[in-house]
XYZ file of C-alpha atoms in Angstrom:
634
model
C -11.329 1.445 9.675
C -13.706 -0.890 7.853
C -15.957 2.029 6.959
C -13.027 3.932 5.495
C -11.858 0.922 3.519
C -15.321 0.384 2.066
C -15.403 4.019 0.983
C -12.030 4.135 -0.700
C -11.411 0.617 -2.021
C -14.066 -1.963 -2.730
C -11.419 -4.676 -3.048
C -9.729 -3.994 0.293
C -12.639 -5.262 2.381
C -12.504 -8.509 0.418
C -8.746 -8.780 1.006
C -9.250 -8.355 4.752
C -12.170 -10.770 4.658
C -10.045 -13.524 3.124
C -6.943 -12.915 5.227
C -4.506 -11.097 2.962
C -2.977 -9.842 6.231
C -2.289 -6.235 5.256
C -3.441 -5.072 8.690
C -1.130 -7.608 10.307
C 1.948 -5.791 9.004
C 0.579 -2.501 10.280
C -0.167 -3.752 13.769
C 2.038 -6.748 14.544
C 3.753 -6.208 17.848
C 1.393 -3.428 18.942
C 0.396 -4.022 22.528
C 3.247 -6.459 23.228
C 3.966 -7.354 26.825
C 6.810 -5.466 28.418
C 7.960 -1.950 29.088
C 6.695 0.606 31.539
C 3.092 1.310 32.566
C 1.653 3.534 29.843
C -1.316 5.871 29.497
C -4.367 4.054 28.190
C -6.322 5.593 25.322
C -8.836 2.730 25.341
C -9.683 -0.475 27.184
C -11.441 -3.177 25.144
C -12.768 -6.221 27.007
C -9.992 -5.748 29.543
C -7.270 -5.336 26.914
C -5.394 -2.045 27.136
C -4.652 0.075 24.076
C -1.961 2.517 25.152
C -0.983 5.839 23.656
C 2.240 4.177 22.541
C 0.224 1.461 20.745
C -1.815 4.137 18.997
C 1.273 6.134 17.982
C 2.928 3.031 16.516
C -0.198 2.008 14.625
C -0.715 5.547 13.318
C 2.884 5.789 12.151
C 2.682 2.426 10.367
C -0.644 3.323 8.764
C 0.801 6.650 7.634
C 3.733 4.894 5.962
C 1.322 2.524 4.197
C -0.757 5.403 2.812
C 2.322 7.403 1.828
C 3.267 4.440 -0.382
C -0.259 4.082 -1.777
C -0.771 7.813 -2.358
C 2.745 8.691 -3.482
C 2.671 12.026 -5.259
C -0.537 13.154 -3.527
C -0.692 16.236 -1.346
C 0.042 16.241 2.379
C -3.432 17.732 2.881
C -4.988 14.560 1.480
C -3.135 12.430 4.042
C -4.298 14.752 6.824
C -7.885 14.502 5.601
C -7.851 10.716 6.044
C -7.743 10.988 9.860
C -5.197 8.178 10.077
C -5.044 8.435 13.857
C -8.769 7.761 14.091
C -8.465 4.913 11.597
C -5.612 3.367 13.582
C -7.606 3.490 16.827
C -10.659 2.009 15.105
C -8.523 -0.825 13.739
C -6.908 -1.507 17.132
C -10.316 -1.651 18.807
C -11.724 -3.990 16.158
C -8.750 -6.368 16.383
C -9.035 -6.453 20.183
C -12.748 -7.279 19.935
C -12.051 -10.023 17.383
C -9.290 -11.555 19.516
C -11.678 -11.681 22.469
C -14.465 -13.213 20.376
C -12.159 -15.858 18.872
C -10.994 -16.838 22.345
C -14.616 -16.938 23.620
C -15.556 -19.320 20.809
C -12.509 -21.513 21.441
C -10.930 -20.931 18.028
C -7.419 -22.361 18.368
C -4.411 -22.020 16.066
C -1.428 -24.360 16.514
C 2.241 -23.617 15.929
C 2.062 -25.938 12.906
C -0.776 -23.834 11.488
C 1.384 -20.712 11.816
C 4.350 -22.316 10.042
C 2.137 -23.581 7.213
C 0.558 -20.137 6.727
C 3.757 -18.159 6.212
C 4.726 -19.443 2.714
C 1.286 -18.413 1.449
C 1.439 -14.819 2.710
C 1.960 -12.356 -0.189
C 3.961 -10.030 2.061
C 6.539 -12.802 2.558
C 6.907 -13.663 -1.119
C 9.299 -12.436 -3.779
C 8.047 -12.830 -7.350
C 5.389 -15.235 -6.140
C 7.790 -17.407 -4.102
C 8.151 -17.588 -0.346
C 11.228 -15.676 0.869
C 12.154 -16.667 4.454
C 14.674 -13.818 4.612
C 11.688 -11.483 4.982
C 10.603 -13.408 8.067
C 14.148 -13.179 9.430
C 14.124 -9.401 8.915
C 10.821 -9.049 10.775
C 11.966 -11.273 13.615
C 15.145 -9.246 14.073
C 12.920 -6.197 14.633
C 10.797 -7.836 17.327
C 10.714 -6.099 20.690
C 9.601 -9.324 22.361
C 10.496 -12.753 20.914
C 7.521 -14.391 19.237
C 5.639 -11.169 18.419
C 5.435 -11.933 14.722
C 4.301 -15.531 15.140
C 1.680 -14.356 17.628
C 0.424 -11.801 15.108
C 0.133 -14.505 12.416
C -1.717 -16.697 14.927
C -4.168 -13.880 15.685
C -4.796 -13.304 12.000
C -5.453 -16.997 11.395
C -7.901 -16.892 14.290
C -9.663 -14.007 12.582
C -9.824 -15.901 9.284
C -11.456 -18.857 11.042
C -13.869 -16.519 12.777
C -14.749 -15.041 9.365
C -15.469 -18.543 8.078
C -17.834 -19.220 11.000
C -19.654 -15.897 10.658
C -20.139 -16.143 6.888
C -20.956 -19.855 6.795
C -24.345 -20.392 5.206
C -24.385 -17.113 3.275
C -25.461 -17.812 -0.283
C -26.772 -16.216 -3.462
C -30.040 -17.408 -5.018
C -30.681 -17.765 -8.740
C -33.289 -15.031 -8.424
C -30.742 -12.653 -6.958
C -28.322 -13.432 -9.777
C -30.897 -12.714 -12.448
C -32.067 -9.535 -10.734
C -28.490 -8.249 -10.424
C -27.679 -9.107 -14.036
C -30.765 -7.203 -15.235
C -29.802 -4.259 -13.034
C -26.186 -4.168 -14.220
C -26.944 -4.530 -17.926
C -29.945 -2.283 -18.419
C -28.990 0.542 -20.815
C -29.886 4.224 -21.018
C -29.454 6.725 -23.845
C -29.388 10.450 -23.065
C -29.986 13.608 -25.022
C -27.831 16.379 -23.597
C -26.624 19.937 -24.059
C -23.106 20.850 -22.971
C -22.377 24.376 -21.814
C -18.622 24.727 -22.378
C -16.585 26.803 -19.955
C -13.759 27.171 -22.500
C -16.132 28.959 -24.904
C -16.849 31.563 -22.239
C -13.325 32.095 -20.902
C -12.387 34.561 -23.647
C -15.227 36.874 -22.662
C -13.977 37.341 -19.108
C -11.746 40.263 -18.123
C -10.294 40.765 -14.650
C -8.979 43.934 -13.036
C -5.955 44.047 -10.719
C -8.317 44.597 -7.798
C -10.256 41.458 -8.704
C -7.058 39.449 -9.079
C -5.768 40.667 -5.709
C -9.101 39.777 -4.096
C -8.925 36.293 -5.623
C -5.355 35.858 -4.345
C -6.370 36.967 -0.848
C -9.306 34.549 -0.793
C -7.211 31.612 -2.050
C -3.895 32.423 -0.374
C -3.164 28.808 0.640
C -3.249 27.741 -3.014
C -0.279 29.979 -3.857
C 1.529 29.876 -0.543
C 5.289 29.460 -0.857
C 6.449 26.867 1.720
C 9.191 27.538 4.224
C 12.636 26.923 2.766
C 16.135 26.631 4.122
C 19.638 26.016 2.832
C 22.415 24.120 4.562
C 26.181 24.051 4.594
C 27.382 20.537 5.215
C 30.284 18.138 5.147
C 29.726 14.592 3.942
C 31.995 11.943 5.497
C 31.738 9.116 3.005
C 33.278 5.756 3.939
C 34.319 5.304 0.308
C 36.680 8.271 0.716
C 38.503 6.480 3.561
C 39.014 3.120 1.875
C 42.558 4.015 0.765
C 43.540 4.452 4.435
C 42.419 0.953 5.408
C 44.721 -2.048 5.454
C 43.487 -5.548 6.242
C 46.067 -8.205 7.148
C 45.713 -11.901 6.406
C 45.780 -12.721 10.117
C 42.793 -10.456 10.682
C 40.939 -12.114 7.823
C 41.614 -15.562 9.273
C 40.538 -14.443 12.747
C 37.284 -12.974 11.459
C 36.615 -16.111 9.422
C 37.176 -18.333 12.461
C 34.747 -16.268 14.566
C 32.001 -16.114 11.929
C 32.319 -19.171 9.722
C 29.260 -20.802 11.296
C 26.905 -17.813 11.008
C 28.229 -16.077 7.871
C 30.139 -18.551 5.758
C 28.073 -21.706 6.000
C 25.940 -22.557 2.981
C 22.635 -24.322 3.654
C 21.652 -27.495 1.867
C 20.045 -26.450 -1.430
C 18.330 -28.024 -4.399
C 17.635 -26.738 -7.874
C 14.240 -28.011 -8.916
C 11.796 -27.892 -11.776
C 8.121 -28.541 -11.224
C 4.843 -28.943 -13.064
C 1.843 -27.527 -11.193
C -1.814 -28.396 -11.674
C -3.716 -25.839 -9.602
C -6.317 -26.777 -6.978
C -6.751 -24.600 -3.905
C -8.718 -25.057 -0.700
C -11.907 -23.735 -2.282
C -11.902 -26.325 -5.067
C -14.696 -28.915 -5.022
C -13.806 -32.589 -4.441
C -14.505 -33.325 -8.114
C -12.232 -30.486 -9.239
C -9.448 -31.695 -6.935
C -9.803 -35.237 -8.202
C -9.591 -34.030 -11.790
C -6.496 -31.968 -10.986
C -4.792 -34.946 -9.316
C -5.611 -37.153 -12.308
C -4.084 -34.590 -14.674
C -0.912 -34.441 -12.531
C -0.688 -38.250 -12.502
C -1.008 -38.335 -16.302
C 1.806 -35.780 -16.613
C 3.966 -37.851 -14.232
C 3.372 -40.910 -16.407
C 4.623 -39.003 -19.432
C 7.780 -37.988 -17.532
C 8.426 -41.593 -16.513
C 7.913 -42.640 -20.132
C 10.784 -40.383 -21.177
C 9.134 -37.055 -22.005
C 11.355 -33.997 -21.657
C 10.455 -32.520 -18.265
C 11.241 -28.887 -19.171
C 9.214 -29.046 -22.387
C 6.302 -30.665 -20.569
C 6.413 -28.018 -17.828
C 6.477 -25.235 -20.404
C 3.419 -26.675 -22.151
C 1.368 -27.878 -19.172
C 2.384 -26.239 -15.866
C -0.114 -23.784 -14.395
C 2.571 -21.908 -12.441
C 2.795 -18.714 -14.483
C 5.991 -17.706 -12.697
C 8.051 -20.728 -13.781
C 6.289 -22.422 -16.718
C 7.969 -20.230 -19.339
C 11.350 -21.386 -17.962
C 10.468 -25.047 -18.140
C 9.309 -25.102 -14.525
C 12.738 -24.004 -13.239
C 12.531 -22.707 -9.648
C 16.267 -22.095 -9.300
C 18.300 -22.977 -6.228
C 16.535 -22.749 -2.874
C 17.269 -23.835 0.718
C 14.955 -25.441 3.238
C 12.222 -23.144 4.513
C 11.555 -21.495 1.162
C 8.749 -23.700 -0.198
C 5.520 -25.127 1.202
C 6.388 -27.979 3.642
C 5.086 -30.938 1.547
C 6.904 -29.619 -1.536
C 10.101 -29.094 0.422
C 9.989 -32.541 2.034
C 9.661 -34.215 -1.353
C 12.301 -32.063 -3.067
C 15.034 -32.529 -0.444
C 14.440 -36.274 -0.308
C 15.411 -36.634 -3.986
C 18.913 -36.966 -5.501
C 20.002 -35.001 -8.549
C 18.023 -36.266 -11.518
C 15.264 -37.706 -9.306
C 11.561 -37.197 -10.010
C 8.923 -37.174 -7.292
C 5.475 -38.679 -7.232
C 2.452 -36.370 -7.236
C 2.884 -33.941 -4.320
C -0.113 -32.061 -2.914
C 0.224 -28.563 -1.397
C -2.217 -25.730 -0.801
C -1.458 -24.541 -4.358
C -2.463 -27.819 -6.012
C -0.617 -30.906 -7.301
C 3.077 -30.899 -8.259
C 5.466 -33.161 -10.112
C 9.042 -32.277 -9.107
C 12.387 -32.977 -10.757
C 15.701 -32.223 -9.035
C 18.400 -30.841 -11.347
C 21.031 -30.315 -8.647
C 21.324 -31.186 -4.945
C 23.986 -29.314 -2.976
C 24.699 -30.717 0.487
C 25.767 -27.377 1.969
C 28.460 -26.825 4.576
C 31.153 -24.341 5.528
C 32.753 -22.415 2.678
C 36.566 -22.639 2.747
C 38.472 -19.479 3.630
C 39.997 -19.352 0.137
C 36.528 -19.104 -1.427
C 35.454 -16.114 0.685
C 38.820 -14.384 1.204
C 38.280 -11.481 -1.200
C 34.681 -10.983 -0.099
C 35.827 -10.930 3.522
C 38.587 -8.412 2.832
C 36.140 -6.093 1.076
C 33.684 -6.362 3.956
C 36.312 -5.581 6.582
C 37.545 -2.626 4.549
C 34.020 -1.237 4.325
C 33.481 -1.637 8.079
C 36.771 0.041 8.950
C 36.261 2.830 6.432
C 32.942 3.560 8.097
C 34.641 3.572 11.494
C 37.242 6.057 10.211
C 34.540 8.269 8.687
C 32.568 8.189 11.921
C 35.652 8.932 14.013
C 36.582 11.912 11.830
C 33.031 13.246 11.906
C 32.813 12.893 15.685
C 36.082 14.783 16.115
C 34.886 17.660 13.948
C 31.527 17.732 15.735
C 33.289 18.057 19.106
C 35.217 21.074 17.835
C 32.015 22.790 16.785
C 30.323 21.893 20.089
C 33.199 23.572 21.975
C 32.561 26.825 20.143
C 34.924 26.648 17.184
C 33.247 28.332 14.176
C 31.877 25.856 11.641
C 34.217 26.905 8.818
C 37.257 26.907 11.098
C 36.443 23.533 12.682
C 36.089 22.031 9.224
C 39.082 23.671 7.627
C 40.551 21.308 5.082
C 37.234 19.554 4.518
C 34.988 20.146 1.525
C 32.075 22.243 2.759
C 29.160 22.016 0.362
C 25.936 24.034 0.158
C 22.476 22.910 -0.807
C 20.074 24.953 -2.891
C 16.931 26.055 -0.976
C 14.736 23.073 -0.053
C 11.357 22.573 1.601
C 10.345 20.457 4.579
C 9.954 17.197 2.674
C 12.027 14.009 2.435
C 14.116 15.101 -0.579
C 17.098 17.458 -0.759
C 18.264 18.540 -4.237
C 21.568 16.843 -4.964
C 21.333 14.489 -1.963
C 18.112 12.630 -2.632
C 15.961 10.984 0.025
C 17.474 12.083 3.355
C 14.579 12.812 5.769
C 16.811 13.140 8.859
C 18.940 15.752 7.088
C 15.784 17.773 6.365
C 14.419 17.339 9.888
C 17.654 18.617 11.406
C 17.878 21.593 9.046
C 14.378 22.771 9.958
C 14.727 22.001 13.691
C 17.938 24.004 14.188
C 18.374 27.738 14.476
C 20.336 29.445 11.736
C 24.053 28.987 12.398
C 23.528 26.062 14.801
C 25.342 22.811 13.972
C 23.526 19.493 13.819
C 24.315 16.218 15.476
C 25.862 13.651 13.153
C 23.355 12.279 10.660
C 24.293 8.793 9.487
C 22.631 7.388 6.377
C 23.718 4.567 4.052
C 26.883 5.699 2.310
C 27.543 8.911 4.257
C 27.626 10.740 7.571
C 26.539 14.402 7.497
C 27.352 17.354 9.706
C 25.306 20.385 8.704
C 24.506 23.972 9.624
C 21.339 25.616 8.230
C 21.211 29.142 6.816
C 19.057 31.257 4.530
C 15.789 30.275 6.211
C 12.659 31.848 4.709
C 9.228 31.632 6.312
C 6.238 30.316 4.439
C 4.426 33.241 2.825
C 1.902 34.287 0.232
C 3.776 35.876 -2.689
C 2.836 39.318 -4.072
C 0.414 39.348 -6.989
C 3.064 40.216 -9.561
C 4.960 37.010 -8.739
C 1.952 34.758 -9.433
C -0.168 36.961 -11.702
C -0.422 34.447 -14.554
C -1.472 31.583 -12.287
C -3.990 33.701 -10.416
C -5.452 35.094 -13.634
C -5.775 31.613 -15.171
C -7.424 30.184 -12.071
C -9.782 33.133 -11.578
C -10.764 33.137 -15.251
C -11.371 29.381 -15.175
C -13.605 29.629 -12.117
C -15.546 32.564 -13.604
C -16.044 30.696 -16.885
C -17.162 27.548 -15.089
C -19.641 29.577 -13.045
C -20.919 31.210 -16.253
C -21.311 27.760 -17.855
C -23.322 26.561 -14.849
C -25.484 29.693 -14.937
C -26.194 29.200 -18.635
C -27.068 25.532 -18.031
C -29.384 26.420 -15.142
C -31.297 28.865 -17.390
C -31.613 26.195 -20.079
C -32.799 23.654 -17.489
C -35.444 26.046 -16.176
C -36.811 26.603 -19.680
C -36.612 22.845 -20.471
C -38.865 22.164 -17.491
C -41.486 24.256 -19.255
C -41.197 23.139 -22.902
C -38.789 20.166 -22.978
C -35.075 19.983 -23.683
C -35.266 19.815 -27.486
C -37.465 22.890 -27.786
C -35.529 24.824 -25.142
C -32.247 24.066 -26.943
C -33.710 25.132 -30.294
C -34.984 28.355 -28.728
C -31.518 29.062 -27.270
C -29.758 28.119 -30.512
C -27.613 25.355 -28.927
C -26.946 21.819 -30.128
C -28.535 18.701 -28.617
C -26.293 15.613 -28.669
C -26.999 11.977 -27.907
C -24.768 9.904 -25.650
C -25.644 6.535 -27.118
C -26.529 3.495 -24.928
C -24.548 2.842 -21.715
C -24.818 0.688 -18.592
C -24.764 1.806 -14.969
C -21.142 0.847 -14.424
C -19.820 2.493 -17.603
C -18.741 6.102 -18.237
C -21.382 7.947 -20.225
C -20.268 8.143 -23.867
C -19.377 11.715 -24.975
C -19.789 12.937 -21.372
C -17.526 10.834 -19.174
C -17.842 9.566 -15.620
C -20.505 11.617 -13.809
C -21.886 9.299 -11.085
C -24.736 11.654 -10.123
C -25.976 11.861 -13.710
C -25.666 8.082 -14.179
C -27.730 7.440 -11.044
C -30.391 9.940 -12.106
C -30.476 8.674 -15.704
C -31.709 5.234 -14.650
C -34.462 6.802 -12.549
C -35.872 8.820 -15.483
C -38.932 7.683 -17.403
C -40.570 8.460 -20.723
C -43.225 10.419 -18.789
C -40.626 12.434 -16.834
C -37.483 12.379 -19.028
C -35.702 15.565 -17.900
C -32.818 15.072 -15.447
C -33.489 17.066 -12.263
C -30.420 19.312 -12.252
C -27.412 20.570 -14.181
C -24.265 18.439 -13.818
C -20.622 19.457 -14.001
C -17.808 17.573 -15.686
C -14.378 18.954 -16.516
C -15.650 22.473 -15.757
C -18.481 22.191 -18.285
C -22.166 22.005 -17.346
C -24.570 19.383 -18.694
C -28.363 19.431 -19.029
C -29.734 16.001 -19.951
C -32.936 14.126 -20.713
C -33.727 10.469 -21.261
C -34.030 9.325 -24.862
C -34.568 5.662 -24.077
C -34.053 2.916 -21.479
C -33.440 -0.564 -22.810
C -33.872 -3.739 -20.721
C -30.835 -5.975 -20.272
C -30.100 -8.465 -23.015
C -30.217 -11.761 -21.103
C -28.342 -13.671 -23.814
C -25.108 -13.280 -21.882
C -26.543 -14.261 -18.499
C -25.546 -17.934 -18.491
C -21.960 -17.140 -19.443
C -21.704 -14.560 -16.657
C -23.543 -16.587 -13.992
C -20.545 -18.133 -12.173
C -18.470 -14.949 -12.071
C -21.481 -12.911 -10.944
C -22.268 -15.434 -8.205
C -18.683 -15.179 -6.938
C -18.850 -11.382 -6.910
C -22.203 -11.231 -5.112
C -21.088 -13.855 -2.597
C -17.994 -11.830 -1.720
C -20.106 -8.700 -1.343
C -22.554 -10.527 0.913
C -19.714 -11.973 2.985
C -18.202 -8.521 3.380
C -21.563 -7.037 4.414
C -22.215 -9.815 6.947
C -18.708 -9.505 8.371
C -18.988 -5.726 8.698
C -22.338 -6.060 10.453
C -20.830 -8.650 12.800
C -17.914 -6.385 13.743
C -20.348 -3.509 14.336
C -22.424 -5.858 16.513
C -19.369 -6.771 18.607
C -18.553 -3.113 19.081
C -22.119 -2.187 19.998
C -22.388 -5.090 22.448
C -19.111 -4.112 24.120
C -20.371 -0.539 24.512
C -23.693 -1.668 25.983
C -21.893 -3.945 28.451
C -19.437 -1.207 29.468
C -16.534 -3.225 28.070
C -15.376 -0.551 25.609
C -13.922 2.558 27.204
C -12.236 5.206 25.019
C -10.442 8.050 26.835
C -10.990 10.874 24.378
C -8.945 13.308 26.481
C -5.815 11.203 25.789
C -6.258 10.808 22.041
C -4.292 13.903 21.022
C -0.713 13.227 19.816
C 2.050 13.636 22.330
């Protein structure tokens, strides 16, 4: 997993390193105690990783990448080997749990509670949202799974701190890296343009058919199906529902404690002076002093909202005069919450320290909370009961119709009097034209035989009963159906190949007499890129990593780049015009940021090496056993 993350996202390793907890939400609950004895796909230091664990982790990882790569092809997802990544991640987390326990790294319940408000995954617009925790906890298979996962992640963060302690960056390393990053190169180059050659290419029908046969998957028409269906929408049954006052009162009496009780809430403004756990003692002292000065201004009569707007370092609330809105207990960091709920309306706190820095808090409103009276929630309660009963009626009607079909009554006859709708042809994806995102509808349509009725498919807002028809297998279309696409693709590939061939001939001659003379002999133009650094796209050429790497290895004695390079279908032959040493004038201004970057890179490298060491040691000691014969899905 770590190797994949390093390959595809340089920032992700840093996020894992500093405990952003993305992996936690993929794997929390995996391997929980309980359930039947399961097949083991791996045993790590005595900890079992079951096939079920692997399936759950793979499914969660797949969902994460579907969100990240939305719009990308299914083939790309398959190429990522998410099952292998999930197993790698499970093994690494098991090794790290064992190592943390071996070193006696402990995490208390108080540590877990304090960590949650700072987790990005539990925040809404930068503020802690305890409802997200409630949602996760309601999904737990075993009580305490989520808290245990947070505890494990905090253990890993502390293990990271131990492993990377003492890693530093010297002044010599900083200067060397700055020189490396800011050295410049200037290239002479000749571009062989594929577009200039495309008009010279003609293709016969036989050549087009051959191209289609060789690239059939590119033009393959996916399997499609249509469906006849009835939608039982609760909204259509609302007119049949009647809710009596006695029923409203009864429901209110049963649920007033869990549904109609408002928590104690305050509406607060705050001024924040930032200082996190990585701040030096001097920086923290300066931040506290600034907060105390701001508090003195408030006590002297300064307008709190205006002062917050001008001075608060909380970008989420400063523009609104520090207004945080109404919030209940459990929403803010514990020290902030304790101070806020201890104040009356109009009260101002002292300087309050949290993990975010130093706060001055003013309470605009303090609501004591309590049970809402029936009169205040009557209409809301009536609407809710109507919705519930309309859904029950829709479900009951759908179940009755489904029973008729199951007993052999033809679909159209069983549903006589209902509105039977038909979809246009759709593919095996999550979307159905006209219905939107309904994956279970699609799954049923493709799983059933033509003319076979589905089970009831319940989604928010509707219950579906469907019968697929008009199924067409995936197939490669005849040439006449895709002639224009095939011709364009074949012509583009031929022209790109011709551009590469022309560039290779120019390169061969340039090796003999130099690029300028070879270009003059061939009657083609030599351009100059202009100066660029290693991390920049090459001006007039674009991002060609291979050419960039080679450019900074060229010398005045051997200026010709060793091969032809492709970009956007064109081919490039290049030679060094000049290499310019880094201008060190900007070094001092960049020193601190560069040190931070290099330190993170070193930490990530040390941590990766440590994880690899743990894995290698476990293998040598026979404490890592992977059952490859059980890794296949199923």
